[in-house]
């Protein structure tokens, strides 16, 4: 059994693992292949302090090397179930089971289903974040697919920075283009554009851990990143907006410090 299991090997999970090792705790990170993550598809992360100009793949590669170099165990796998068993947490991934005295959920935003063309063109015209990518489309035509409560606000932001915005509320969307987005087909009508912002409501991993409380689709946490389940903490995009690397890394650190305190009193 390890002291801390981290589910998700994005910035939140890796930041948590690094600080766990700094505090002398054993930690296992279980995460999907980082090549499949949204961050790995980001052409450039321009606002992570001290490391400008890195691509998402480079930044996540550096974070992973840092965590593993500090002695964190990293396994690739999709976690399917988490069960509290007595004072421990049993985590199933593939055909394996890991057991931890505490757990940090750092699963990012879980997309329910994707539109045709969306995954292929993610980072090449398809974006989930107006704040991150809006400036790339200043003066250009963008479609905003408004499927989340704050989508209108994001569309207003894009207009305010000079994007030529078409708002779409349908779920019948197809994203078109070879190397980059050239148009979107909405309800059968093709609309030329340079980018498409697909803004969905987040689905929290309640199915992963029965009884986990959520708030508007995000895992409900307090300022110490504690969830409603003893010994379980959460960090990063899965706890809510803004979806940003620096916020995820900061929350990962808070979550692990709370886990260390929990272990001390356990
Ligand atoms: C194209 C693009 C551009 C972006 N640009 C910027 C930018 O410029 N600046 C910025 O600050 N942010 C940017 N972001 C946002 C940034 O990538 C996220 O805010 C950040 O990665 C969140 O970190 P996280 O650790 O919370 O989640 P993630 O990075 O999403 O990591 C979560 C990981 O957990 C894995 N996971 C989920 N469920 C399971 C499970 N059940 N079992 C195992 N693994 C699981 C996921 O596959 C993923 O690898 C961008 C995002 C995208 C997609």
PDB file of C-alpha atoms and ligand atoms in Angstrom:
ATOM      1  CA  UNK A   1       0.000   0.000   0.000  1.00  0.00           C
ATOM      2  CA  UNK A   2       1.297   3.491  -0.821  1.00  0.00           C
ATOM      3  CA  UNK A   3       0.666   6.678   1.161  1.00  0.00           C
ATOM      4  CA  UNK A   4      -0.942   8.537  -1.748  1.00  0.00           C
ATOM      5  CA  UNK A   5      -2.490   7.418  -5.038  1.00  0.00           C
ATOM      6  CA  UNK A   6      -2.895  10.122  -7.681  1.00  0.00           C
ATOM      7  CA  UNK A   7      -5.419   9.516 -10.476  1.00  0.00           C
ATOM      8  CA  UNK A   8      -4.449  11.495 -13.588  1.00  0.00           C
ATOM      9  CA  UNK A   9      -0.993  12.465 -14.799  1.00  0.00           C
ATOM     10  CA  UNK A  10      -1.663  16.023 -15.931  1.00  0.00           C
ATOM     11  CA  UNK A  11      -0.195  19.122 -14.244  1.00  0.00           C
ATOM     12  CA  UNK A  12      -2.388  18.771 -11.129  1.00  0.00           C
ATOM     13  CA  UNK A  13      -1.482  15.118 -10.530  1.00  0.00           C
ATOM     14  CA  UNK A  14       2.212  15.568 -11.306  1.00  0.00           C
ATOM     15  CA  UNK A  15       2.521  18.650  -9.123  1.00  0.00           C
ATOM     16  CA  UNK A  16       0.880  16.693  -6.288  1.00  0.00           C
ATOM     17  CA  UNK A  17       3.306  13.788  -6.806  1.00  0.00           C
ATOM     18  CA  UNK A  18       6.368  16.077  -6.748  1.00  0.00           C
ATOM     19  CA  UNK A  19       5.363  17.654  -3.434  1.00  0.00           C
ATOM     20  CA  UNK A  20       4.412  14.238  -2.016  1.00  0.00           C
ATOM     21  CA  UNK A  21       8.004  13.097  -2.620  1.00  0.00           C
ATOM     22  CA  UNK A  22       9.372  16.345  -1.147  1.00  0.00           C
ATOM     23  CA  UNK A  23       7.415  15.431   2.001  1.00  0.00           C
ATOM     24  CA  UNK A  24       8.816  11.876   2.004  1.00  0.00           C
ATOM     25  CA  UNK A  25       5.562  10.109   1.075  1.00  0.00           C
ATOM     26  CA  UNK A  26       5.282   7.107  -1.238  1.00  0.00           C
ATOM     27  CA  UNK A  27       3.126   7.975  -4.241  1.00  0.00           C
ATOM     28  CA  UNK A  28       1.752   6.151  -7.274  1.00  0.00           C
ATOM     29  CA  UNK A  29       0.372   8.141 -10.214  1.00  0.00           C
ATOM     30  CA  UNK A  30      -2.094   6.228 -12.381  1.00  0.00           C
ATOM     31  CA  UNK A  31      -2.980   8.021 -15.584  1.00  0.00           C
ATOM     32  CA  UNK A  32      -3.937   7.636 -19.207  1.00  0.00           C
ATOM     33  CA  UNK A  33      -1.117   8.084 -21.699  1.00  0.00           C
ATOM     34  CA  UNK A  34      -0.108  11.757 -21.586  1.00  0.00           C
ATOM     35  CA  UNK A  35       0.057  11.755 -25.408  1.00  0.00           C
ATOM     36  CA  UNK A  36      -3.746  11.423 -25.385  1.00  0.00           C
ATOM     37  CA  UNK A  37      -4.341  14.332 -23.008  1.00  0.00           C
ATOM     38  CA  UNK A  38      -5.650  17.710 -24.110  1.00  0.00           C
ATOM     39  CA  UNK A  39      -2.532  19.443 -22.804  1.00  0.00           C
ATOM     40  CA  UNK A  40      -0.282  17.379 -25.093  1.00  0.00           C
ATOM     41  CA  UNK A  41      -2.151  18.829 -28.071  1.00  0.00           C
ATOM     42  CA  UNK A  42      -1.583  22.471 -27.102  1.00  0.00           C
ATOM     43  CA  UNK A  43       0.812  24.031 -29.622  1.00  0.00           C
ATOM     44  CA  UNK A  44       2.177  26.481 -27.063  1.00  0.00           C
ATOM     45  CA  UNK A  45       1.583  27.240 -23.387  1.00  0.00           C
ATOM     46  CA  UNK A  46       2.319  30.938 -23.179  1.00  0.00           C
ATOM     47  CA  UNK A  47       1.298  31.725 -19.612  1.00  0.00           C
ATOM     48  CA  UNK A  48       2.994  29.167 -17.335  1.00  0.00           C
ATOM     49  CA  UNK A  49       5.425  31.207 -15.230  1.00  0.00           C
ATOM     50  CA  UNK A  50       9.127  30.810 -15.987  1.00  0.00           C
ATOM     51  CA  UNK A  51       8.743  28.382 -18.891  1.00  0.00           C
ATOM     52  CA  UNK A  52       7.469  30.405 -21.870  1.00  0.00           C
ATOM     53  CA  UNK A  53       7.346  28.992 -25.368  1.00  0.00           C
ATOM     54  CA  UNK A  54       7.016  25.295 -24.483  1.00  0.00           C
ATOM     55  CA  UNK A  55       4.428  23.164 -26.240  1.00  0.00           C
ATOM     56  CA  UNK A  56       1.922  21.333 -24.054  1.00  0.00           C
ATOM     57  CA  UNK A  57       3.692  18.039 -24.784  1.00  0.00           C
ATOM     58  CA  UNK A  58       7.087  19.483 -23.762  1.00  0.00           C
ATOM     59  CA  UNK A  59       5.711  20.968 -20.557  1.00  0.00           C
ATOM     60  CA  UNK A  60       3.914  17.781 -19.503  1.00  0.00           C
ATOM     61  CA  UNK A  61       7.015  15.721 -20.422  1.00  0.00           C
ATOM     62  CA  UNK A  62       9.170  17.898 -18.151  1.00  0.00           C
ATOM     63  CA  UNK A  63       6.649  17.617 -15.305  1.00  0.00           C
ATOM     64  CA  UNK A  64       6.513  13.827 -15.639  1.00  0.00           C
ATOM     65  CA  UNK A  65      10.328  13.537 -15.660  1.00  0.00           C
ATOM     66  CA  UNK A  66      10.462  15.735 -12.571  1.00  0.00           C
ATOM     67  CA  UNK A  67       7.937  13.592 -10.673  1.00  0.00           C
ATOM     68  CA  UNK A  68       9.523  10.278 -11.664  1.00  0.00           C
ATOM     69  CA  UNK A  69      13.000  11.679 -10.979  1.00  0.00           C
ATOM     70  CA  UNK A  70      11.851  12.476  -7.440  1.00  0.00           C
ATOM     71  CA  UNK A  71      10.843   8.831  -6.938  1.00  0.00           C
ATOM     72  CA  UNK A  72       7.127   8.838  -7.768  1.00  0.00           C
ATOM     73  CA  UNK A  73       5.874   5.619  -9.357  1.00  0.00           C
ATOM     74  CA  UNK A  74       4.051   6.241 -12.641  1.00  0.00           C
ATOM     75  CA  UNK A  75       1.815   3.659 -14.260  1.00  0.00           C
ATOM     76  CA  UNK A  76      -0.171   4.065 -17.443  1.00  0.00           C
ATOM     77  CA  UNK A  77      -3.762   2.915 -17.145  1.00  0.00           C
ATOM     78  CA  UNK A  78      -7.380   4.021 -17.018  1.00  0.00           C
ATOM     79  CA  UNK A  79      -8.875   3.922 -13.531  1.00  0.00           C
ATOM     80  CA  UNK A  80     -12.316   2.374 -13.617  1.00  0.00           C
ATOM     81  CA  UNK A  81     -13.370   2.122  -9.966  1.00  0.00           C
ATOM     82  CA  UNK A  82     -12.356   3.559  -6.606  1.00  0.00           C
ATOM     83  CA  UNK A  83     -13.713   1.959  -3.457  1.00  0.00           C
ATOM     84  CA  UNK A  84     -13.135   2.939   0.158  1.00  0.00           C
ATOM     85  CA  UNK A  85     -12.297  -0.303   2.009  1.00  0.00           C
ATOM     86  CA  UNK A  86     -12.030   0.373   5.718  1.00  0.00           C
ATOM     87  CA  UNK A  87      -9.523   3.220   6.039  1.00  0.00           C
ATOM     88  CA  UNK A  88      -7.935   2.442   2.671  1.00  0.00           C
ATOM     89  CA  UNK A  89      -8.818   3.238  -0.918  1.00  0.00           C
ATOM     90  CA  UNK A  90      -8.820   0.473  -3.482  1.00  0.00           C
ATOM     91  CA  UNK A  91      -8.217   1.655  -7.056  1.00  0.00           C
ATOM     92  CA  UNK A  92      -8.872  -0.597 -10.063  1.00  0.00           C
ATOM     93  CA  UNK A  93      -7.161   0.049 -13.390  1.00  0.00           C
ATOM     94  CA  UNK A  94      -7.136  -2.443 -16.233  1.00  0.00           C
ATOM     95  CA  UNK A  95      -6.836  -5.778 -14.508  1.00  0.00           C
ATOM     96  CA  UNK A  96      -4.746  -4.328 -11.652  1.00  0.00           C
ATOM     97  CA  UNK A  97      -5.634  -2.998  -8.212  1.00  0.00           C
ATOM     98  CA  UNK A  98      -3.634  -0.456  -6.211  1.00  0.00           C
ATOM     99  CA  UNK A  99      -4.250   0.429  -2.578  1.00  0.00           C
ATOM    100  CA  UNK A 100      -3.575   3.807  -0.982  1.00  0.00           C
ATOM    101  CA  UNK A 101      -3.995   5.397   2.420  1.00  0.00           C
ATOM    102  CA  UNK A 102      -5.182   8.572   0.674  1.00  0.00           C
ATOM    103  CA  UNK A 103      -6.105   9.613  -2.860  1.00  0.00           C
ATOM    104  CA  UNK A 104      -5.993  12.655  -5.098  1.00  0.00           C
ATOM    105  CA  UNK A 105      -8.360  12.923  -8.055  1.00  0.00           C
ATOM    106  CA  UNK A 106      -6.708  14.941 -10.845  1.00  0.00           C
ATOM    107  CA  UNK A 107      -8.681  13.689 -13.807  1.00  0.00           C
ATOM    108  CA  UNK A 108      -9.097  16.942 -15.725  1.00  0.00           C
ATOM    109  CA  UNK A 109     -12.224  17.718 -17.684  1.00  0.00           C
ATOM    110  CA  UNK A 110     -13.923  14.530 -18.817  1.00  0.00           C
ATOM    111  CA  UNK A 111     -15.613  14.966 -22.204  1.00  0.00           C
ATOM    112  CA  UNK A 112     -18.800  12.951 -22.641  1.00  0.00           C
ATOM    113  CA  UNK A 113     -18.642  12.469 -26.416  1.00  0.00           C
ATOM    114  CA  UNK A 114     -16.947  14.316 -29.204  1.00  0.00           C
ATOM    115  CA  UNK A 115     -18.252  15.681 -32.507  1.00  0.00           C
ATOM    116  CA  UNK A 116     -16.962  14.304 -35.813  1.00  0.00           C
ATOM    117  CA  UNK A 117     -13.658  16.028 -36.621  1.00  0.00           C
ATOM    118  CA  UNK A 118     -13.260  17.446 -33.098  1.00  0.00           C
ATOM    119  CA  UNK A 119     -10.544  15.143 -31.735  1.00  0.00           C
ATOM    120  CA  UNK A 120      -8.599  15.169 -35.018  1.00  0.00           C
ATOM    121  CA  UNK A 121      -8.451  18.981 -35.124  1.00  0.00           C
ATOM    122  CA  UNK A 122      -7.999  19.680 -31.381  1.00  0.00           C
ATOM    123  CA  UNK A 123      -5.262  22.328 -31.051  1.00  0.00           C
ATOM    124  CA  UNK A 124      -5.509  23.028 -34.805  1.00  0.00           C
ATOM    125  CA  UNK A 125      -8.587  25.213 -34.735  1.00  0.00           C
ATOM    126  CA  UNK A 126     -10.630  23.327 -32.156  1.00  0.00           C
ATOM    127  CA  UNK A 127     -10.386  24.799 -28.659  1.00  0.00           C
ATOM    128  CA  UNK A 128     -12.150  24.285 -25.342  1.00  0.00           C
ATOM    129  CA  UNK A 129     -10.873  27.497 -23.748  1.00  0.00           C
ATOM    130  CA  UNK A 130     -11.594  31.053 -24.953  1.00  0.00           C
ATOM    131  CA  UNK A 131      -9.213  32.610 -22.411  1.00  0.00           C
ATOM    132  CA  UNK A 132      -6.305  30.366 -23.530  1.00  0.00           C
ATOM    133  CA  UNK A 133      -6.686  30.545 -27.294  1.00  0.00           C
ATOM    134  CA  UNK A 134      -8.894  33.568 -28.023  1.00  0.00           C
ATOM    135  CA  UNK A 135      -6.046  35.905 -29.003  1.00  0.00           C
ATOM    136  CA  UNK A 136      -5.003  33.496 -31.785  1.00  0.00           C
ATOM    137  CA  UNK A 137      -8.280  34.345 -33.532  1.00  0.00           C
ATOM    138  CA  UNK A 138      -8.324  38.134 -33.194  1.00  0.00           C
ATOM    139  CA  UNK A 139      -9.953  39.545 -36.357  1.00  0.00           C
ATOM    140  CA  UNK A 140     -10.850  36.024 -37.539  1.00  0.00           C
ATOM    141  CA  UNK A 141     -14.108  34.102 -37.867  1.00  0.00           C
ATOM    142  CA  UNK A 142     -14.872  31.683 -35.035  1.00  0.00           C
ATOM    143  CA  UNK A 143     -17.857  29.507 -34.192  1.00  0.00           C
ATOM    144  CA  UNK A 144     -18.700  29.098 -30.513  1.00  0.00           C
ATOM    145  CA  UNK A 145     -20.706  25.988 -29.642  1.00  0.00           C
ATOM    146  CA  UNK A 146     -22.551  27.060 -26.504  1.00  0.00           C
ATOM    147  CA  UNK A 147     -23.325  23.930 -24.449  1.00  0.00           C
ATOM    148  CA  UNK A 148     -22.280  25.092 -20.977  1.00  0.00           C
ATOM    149  CA  UNK A 149     -23.879  27.699 -18.677  1.00  0.00           C
ATOM    150  CA  UNK A 150     -20.913  30.094 -18.981  1.00  0.00           C
ATOM    151  CA  UNK A 151     -20.577  29.737 -22.775  1.00  0.00           C
ATOM    152  CA  UNK A 152     -22.306  33.062 -23.462  1.00  0.00           C
ATOM    153  CA  UNK A 153     -19.782  34.825 -21.239  1.00  0.00           C
ATOM    154  CA  UNK A 154     -16.906  33.173 -23.133  1.00  0.00           C
ATOM    155  CA  UNK A 155     -18.477  34.163 -26.482  1.00  0.00           C
ATOM    156  CA  UNK A 156     -18.776  37.772 -25.234  1.00  0.00           C
ATOM    157  CA  UNK A 157     -15.094  37.669 -24.258  1.00  0.00           C
ATOM    158  CA  UNK A 158     -14.120  36.503 -27.771  1.00  0.00           C
ATOM    159  CA  UNK A 159     -16.139  39.363 -29.300  1.00  0.00           C
ATOM    160  CA  UNK A 160     -14.519  41.837 -26.911  1.00  0.00           C
ATOM    161  CA  UNK A 161     -11.028  40.906 -28.177  1.00  0.00           C
ATOM    162  CA  UNK A 162     -12.053  41.307 -31.822  1.00  0.00           C
ATOM    163  CA  UNK A 163     -13.077  37.799 -32.916  1.00  0.00           C
ATOM    164  CA  UNK A 164     -15.943  37.553 -35.424  1.00  0.00           C
ATOM    165  CA  UNK A 165     -18.200  35.210 -33.472  1.00  0.00           C
ATOM    166  CA  UNK A 166     -21.071  32.984 -34.642  1.00  0.00           C
ATOM    167  CA  UNK A 167     -22.904  31.349 -31.734  1.00  0.00           C
ATOM    168  CA  UNK A 168     -24.289  27.844 -32.141  1.00  0.00           C
ATOM    169  CA  UNK A 169     -26.551  26.035 -29.692  1.00  0.00           C
ATOM    170  CA  UNK A 170     -27.089  22.805 -31.591  1.00  0.00           C
ATOM    171  CA  UNK A 171     -25.491  19.455 -30.777  1.00  0.00           C
ATOM    172  CA  UNK A 172     -25.502  18.443 -34.468  1.00  0.00           C
ATOM    173  CA  UNK A 173     -22.000  19.642 -35.215  1.00  0.00           C
ATOM    174  CA  UNK A 174     -19.267  18.467 -37.583  1.00  0.00           C
ATOM    175  CA  UNK A 175     -15.857  20.090 -37.663  1.00  0.00           C
ATOM    176  CA  UNK A 176     -14.286  20.258 -41.123  1.00  0.00           C
ATOM    177  CA  UNK A 177     -10.709  20.687 -42.326  1.00  0.00           C
ATOM    178  CA  UNK A 178      -7.580  18.752 -43.258  1.00  0.00           C
ATOM    179  CA  UNK A 179      -4.653  20.255 -41.312  1.00  0.00           C
ATOM    180  CA  UNK A 180      -6.699  22.954 -39.610  1.00  0.00           C
ATOM    181  CA  UNK A 181     -10.327  23.941 -39.167  1.00  0.00           C
ATOM    182  CA  UNK A 182     -11.851  25.508 -42.278  1.00  0.00           C
ATOM    183  CA  UNK A 183     -15.566  25.266 -41.473  1.00  0.00           C
ATOM    184  CA  UNK A 184     -18.210  23.845 -39.186  1.00  0.00           C
ATOM    185  CA  UNK A 185     -21.399  22.128 -40.284  1.00  0.00           C
ATOM    186  CA  UNK A 186     -24.224  22.933 -37.865  1.00  0.00           C
ATOM    187  CA  UNK A 187     -27.658  21.370 -38.429  1.00  0.00           C
ATOM    188  CA  UNK A 188     -26.616  20.717 -42.030  1.00  0.00           C
ATOM    189  CA  UNK A 189     -25.460  24.295 -42.776  1.00  0.00           C
ATOM    190  CA  UNK A 190     -21.773  24.805 -43.510  1.00  0.00           C
ATOM    191  CA  UNK A 191     -20.218  27.901 -41.913  1.00  0.00           C
ATOM    192  CA  UNK A 192     -16.700  28.970 -42.894  1.00  0.00           C
ATOM    193  CA  UNK A 193     -14.464  29.730 -39.908  1.00  0.00           C
ATOM    194  CA  UNK A 194     -10.860  29.699 -38.700  1.00  0.00           C
ATOM    195  CA  UNK A 195     -11.613  28.183 -35.319  1.00  0.00           C
ATOM    196  CA  UNK A 196     -14.321  26.578 -33.242  1.00  0.00           C
ATOM    197  CA  UNK A 197     -14.695  26.878 -29.475  1.00  0.00           C
ATOM    198  CA  UNK A 198     -16.621  23.906 -28.104  1.00  0.00           C
ATOM    199  CA  UNK A 199     -17.830  24.850 -24.632  1.00  0.00           C
ATOM    200  CA  UNK A 200     -19.493  21.918 -22.816  1.00  0.00           C
ATOM    201  CA  UNK A 201     -20.662  21.395 -19.274  1.00  0.00           C
ATOM    202  CA  UNK A 202     -18.110  19.360 -17.336  1.00  0.00           C
ATOM    203  CA  UNK A 203     -18.915  15.848 -16.206  1.00  0.00           C
ATOM    204  CA  UNK A 204     -17.324  15.015 -12.852  1.00  0.00           C
ATOM    205  CA  UNK A 205     -16.116  11.456 -12.136  1.00  0.00           C
ATOM    206  CA  UNK A 206     -18.957  10.540  -9.771  1.00  0.00           C
ATOM    207  CA  UNK A 207     -19.213   7.237 -11.574  1.00  0.00           C
ATOM    208  CA  UNK A 208     -15.608   6.532 -10.599  1.00  0.00           C
ATOM    209  CA  UNK A 209     -16.196   7.041  -6.891  1.00  0.00           C
ATOM    210  CA  UNK A 210     -19.791   6.517  -5.719  1.00  0.00           C
ATOM    211  CA  UNK A 211     -20.966   9.127  -3.220  1.00  0.00           C
ATOM    212  CA  UNK A 212     -18.548  11.811  -4.411  1.00  0.00           C
ATOM    213  CA  UNK A 213     -20.256  15.210  -4.174  1.00  0.00           C
ATOM    214  CA  UNK A 214     -20.226  17.533  -7.157  1.00  0.00           C
ATOM    215  CA  UNK A 215     -21.251  21.100  -7.787  1.00  0.00           C
ATOM    216  CA  UNK A 216     -22.425  22.042 -11.290  1.00  0.00           C
ATOM    217  CA  UNK A 217     -20.517  19.095 -12.739  1.00  0.00           C
ATOM    218  CA  UNK A 218     -17.235  19.698 -10.900  1.00  0.00           C
ATOM    219  CA  UNK A 219     -15.896  17.802  -7.890  1.00  0.00           C
ATOM    220  CA  UNK A 220     -16.885  19.751  -4.789  1.00  0.00           C
ATOM    221  CA  UNK A 221     -13.847  20.746  -2.697  1.00  0.00           C
ATOM    222  CA  UNK A 222     -13.042  23.207   0.054  1.00  0.00           C
ATOM    223  CA  UNK A 223      -9.999  25.512   0.018  1.00  0.00           C
ATOM    224  CA  UNK A 224      -7.847  22.631   1.275  1.00  0.00           C
ATOM    225  CA  UNK A 225      -9.000  20.602  -1.781  1.00  0.00           C
ATOM    226  CA  UNK A 226     -10.839  18.105   0.470  1.00  0.00           C
ATOM    227  CA  UNK A 227     -13.818  16.287  -1.033  1.00  0.00           C
ATOM    228  CA  UNK A 228     -16.716  14.970   1.052  1.00  0.00           C
ATOM    229  CA  UNK A 229     -15.018  11.555   1.292  1.00  0.00           C
ATOM    230  CA  UNK A 230     -12.369  11.199   4.046  1.00  0.00           C
ATOM    231  CA  UNK A 231      -8.861  10.800   2.617  1.00  0.00           C
ATOM    232  CA  UNK A 232      -9.945  11.830  -0.889  1.00  0.00           C
ATOM    233  CA  UNK A 233      -8.790  15.161  -2.335  1.00  0.00           C
ATOM    234  CA  UNK A 234      -9.181  16.675  -5.807  1.00  0.00           C
ATOM    235  CA  UNK A 235      -7.223  19.184  -7.879  1.00  0.00           C
ATOM    236  CA  UNK A 236      -7.082  20.815 -11.293  1.00  0.00           C
ATOM    237  CA  UNK A 237      -9.661  21.146 -14.040  1.00  0.00           C
ATOM    238  CA  UNK A 238     -11.900  18.527 -12.383  1.00  0.00           C
ATOM    239  CA  UNK A 239     -12.628  20.985  -9.540  1.00  0.00           C
ATOM    240  CA  UNK A 240     -13.732  23.818 -11.832  1.00  0.00           C
ATOM    241  CA  UNK A 241     -12.699  26.762 -13.981  1.00  0.00           C
ATOM    242  CA  UNK A 242     -10.411  28.430 -14.934  1.00  0.00           C
ATOM    243  CA  UNK A 243      -8.954  25.520 -16.881  1.00  0.00           C
ATOM    244  CA  UNK A 244      -5.327  26.566 -16.651  1.00  0.00           C
ATOM    245  CA  UNK A 245      -2.028  24.788 -16.036  1.00  0.00           C
ATOM    246  CA  UNK A 246      -0.869  27.122 -13.239  1.00  0.00           C
ATOM    247  CA  UNK A 247      -4.148  26.733 -11.348  1.00  0.00           C
ATOM    248  CA  UNK A 248      -3.972  22.941 -11.732  1.00  0.00           C
ATOM    249  CA  UNK A 249      -0.370  22.772 -10.471  1.00  0.00           C
ATOM    250  CA  UNK A 250      -1.188  25.015  -7.491  1.00  0.00           C
ATOM    251  CA  UNK A 251      -4.228  22.971  -6.506  1.00  0.00           C
ATOM    252  CA  UNK A 252      -2.213  19.744  -6.822  1.00  0.00           C
ATOM    253  CA  UNK A 253       0.220  21.085  -4.275  1.00  0.00           C
ATOM    254  CA  UNK A 254      -2.522  22.161  -1.852  1.00  0.00           C
ATOM    255  CA  UNK A 255      -4.251  18.785  -2.216  1.00  0.00           C
ATOM    256  CA  UNK A 256      -1.124  16.839  -1.354  1.00  0.00           C
ATOM    257  CA  UNK A 257      -0.300  19.006   1.655  1.00  0.00           C
ATOM    258  CA  UNK A 258      -3.824  18.287   2.904  1.00  0.00           C
ATOM    259  CA  UNK A 259      -3.296  14.572   2.242  1.00  0.00           C
ATOM    260  CA  UNK A 260      -0.042  14.675   4.252  1.00  0.00           C
ATOM    261  CA  UNK A 261      -1.903  16.304   7.153  1.00  0.00           C
ATOM    262  CA  UNK A 262      -4.664  13.686   6.877  1.00  0.00           C
ATOM    263  CA  UNK A 263      -2.073  10.870   6.991  1.00  0.00           C
ATOM    264  CA  UNK A 264      -0.470  12.389  10.094  1.00  0.00           C
ATOM    265  CA  UNK A 265      -3.812  12.254  11.972  1.00  0.00           C
ATOM    266  CA  UNK A 266      -5.059   9.003  10.491  1.00  0.00           C
TER     267      UNK A 266
HETATM  268  C1  LIG B   1      -5.551  22.721 -26.948  1.00  0.00           C
HETATM  269  C2  LIG B   1      -5.397  23.231 -25.524  1.00  0.00           C
HETATM  270  C3  LIG B   1      -4.675  24.402 -25.271  1.00  0.00           C
HETATM  271  C4  LIG B   1      -4.500  24.861 -23.950  1.00  0.00           C
HETATM  272  N1  LIG B   1      -3.758  25.975 -23.728  1.00  0.00           N
HETATM  273  C5  LIG B   1      -3.531  26.386 -22.458  1.00  0.00           C
HETATM  274  C6  LIG B   1      -2.692  27.523 -22.200  1.00  0.00           C
HETATM  275  O1  LIG B   1      -2.169  28.147 -23.104  1.00  0.00           O
HETATM  276  N2  LIG B   1      -2.495  27.870 -20.901  1.00  0.00           N
HETATM  277  C7  LIG B   1      -3.035  27.180 -19.841  1.00  0.00           C
HETATM  278  O2  LIG B   1      -2.766  27.521 -18.694  1.00  0.00           O
HETATM  279  N3  LIG B   1      -3.842  26.129 -20.068  1.00  0.00           N
HETATM  280  C8  LIG B   1      -4.103  25.714 -21.333  1.00  0.00           C
HETATM  281  N4  LIG B   1      -4.914  24.649 -21.560  1.00  0.00           N
HETATM  282  C9  LIG B   1      -5.583  24.032 -20.399  1.00  0.00           C
HETATM  283  C10 LIG B   1      -4.656  23.071 -19.638  1.00  0.00           C
HETATM  284  O3  LIG B   1      -4.179  22.077 -20.516  1.00  0.00           O
HETATM  285  C11 LIG B   1      -5.411  22.439 -18.471  1.00  0.00           C
HETATM  286  O4  LIG B   1      -5.970  23.445 -17.646  1.00  0.00           O
HETATM  287  C12 LIG B   1      -4.498  21.570 -17.620  1.00  0.00           C
HETATM  288  O5  LIG B   1      -3.879  20.573 -18.389  1.00  0.00           O
HETATM  289  C13 LIG B   1      -5.311  20.934 -16.480  1.00  0.00           C
HETATM  290  O6  LIG B   1      -4.501  20.045 -15.776  1.00  0.00           O
HETATM  291  P1  LIG B   1      -5.157  18.812 -14.975  1.00  0.00           P
HETATM  292  O7  LIG B   1      -4.004  18.068 -14.391  1.00  0.00           O
HETATM  293  O8  LIG B   1      -6.221  19.298 -14.082  1.00  0.00           O
HETATM  294  O9  LIG B   1      -5.903  17.955 -16.077  1.00  0.00           O
HETATM  295  P2  LIG B   1      -5.360  17.284 -17.416  1.00  0.00           P
HETATM  296  O10 LIG B   1      -4.169  17.978 -17.952  1.00  0.00           O
HETATM  297  O11 LIG B   1      -6.559  17.162 -18.283  1.00  0.00           O
HETATM  298  O12 LIG B   1      -4.877  15.867 -16.938  1.00  0.00           O
HETATM  299  C14 LIG B   1      -5.786  14.913 -16.473  1.00  0.00           C
HETATM  300  C15 LIG B   1      -5.295  13.559 -16.917  1.00  0.00           C
HETATM  301  O13 LIG B   1      -6.054  12.554 -16.245  1.00  0.00           O
HETATM  302  C16 LIG B   1      -6.396  11.551 -17.160  1.00  0.00           C
HETATM  303  N5  LIG B   1      -7.551  10.818 -16.687  1.00  0.00           N
HETATM  304  C17 LIG B   1      -8.850  11.229 -16.634  1.00  0.00           C
HETATM  305  N6  LIG B   1      -9.625  10.255 -16.137  1.00  0.00           N
HETATM  306  C18 LIG B   1      -8.789   9.207 -15.881  1.00  0.00           C
HETATM  307  C19 LIG B   1      -8.991   7.895 -15.386  1.00  0.00           C
HETATM  308  N7  LIG B   1     -10.202   7.485 -15.048  1.00  0.00           N
HETATM  309  N8  LIG B   1      -7.916   7.086 -15.273  1.00  0.00           N
HETATM  310  C20 LIG B   1      -6.686   7.487 -15.621  1.00  0.00           C
HETATM  311  N9  LIG B   1      -6.423   8.722 -16.102  1.00  0.00           N
HETATM  312  C21 LIG B   1      -7.473   9.561 -16.231  1.00  0.00           C
HETATM  313  C22 LIG B   1      -6.657  12.308 -18.457  1.00  0.00           C
HETATM  314  O14 LIG B   1      -6.602  11.457 -19.584  1.00  0.00           O
HETATM  315  C23 LIG B   1      -5.497  13.315 -18.428  1.00  0.00           C
HETATM  316  O15 LIG B   1      -4.329  12.774 -18.986  1.00  0.00           O
HETATM  317  C24 LIG B   1      -5.094  24.168 -22.860  1.00  0.00           C
HETATM  318  C25 LIG B   1      -5.835  22.998 -23.110  1.00  0.00           C
HETATM  319  C26 LIG B   1      -5.987  22.535 -24.421  1.00  0.00           C
HETATM  320  C27 LIG B   1      -6.785  21.275 -24.669  1.00  0.00           C
END
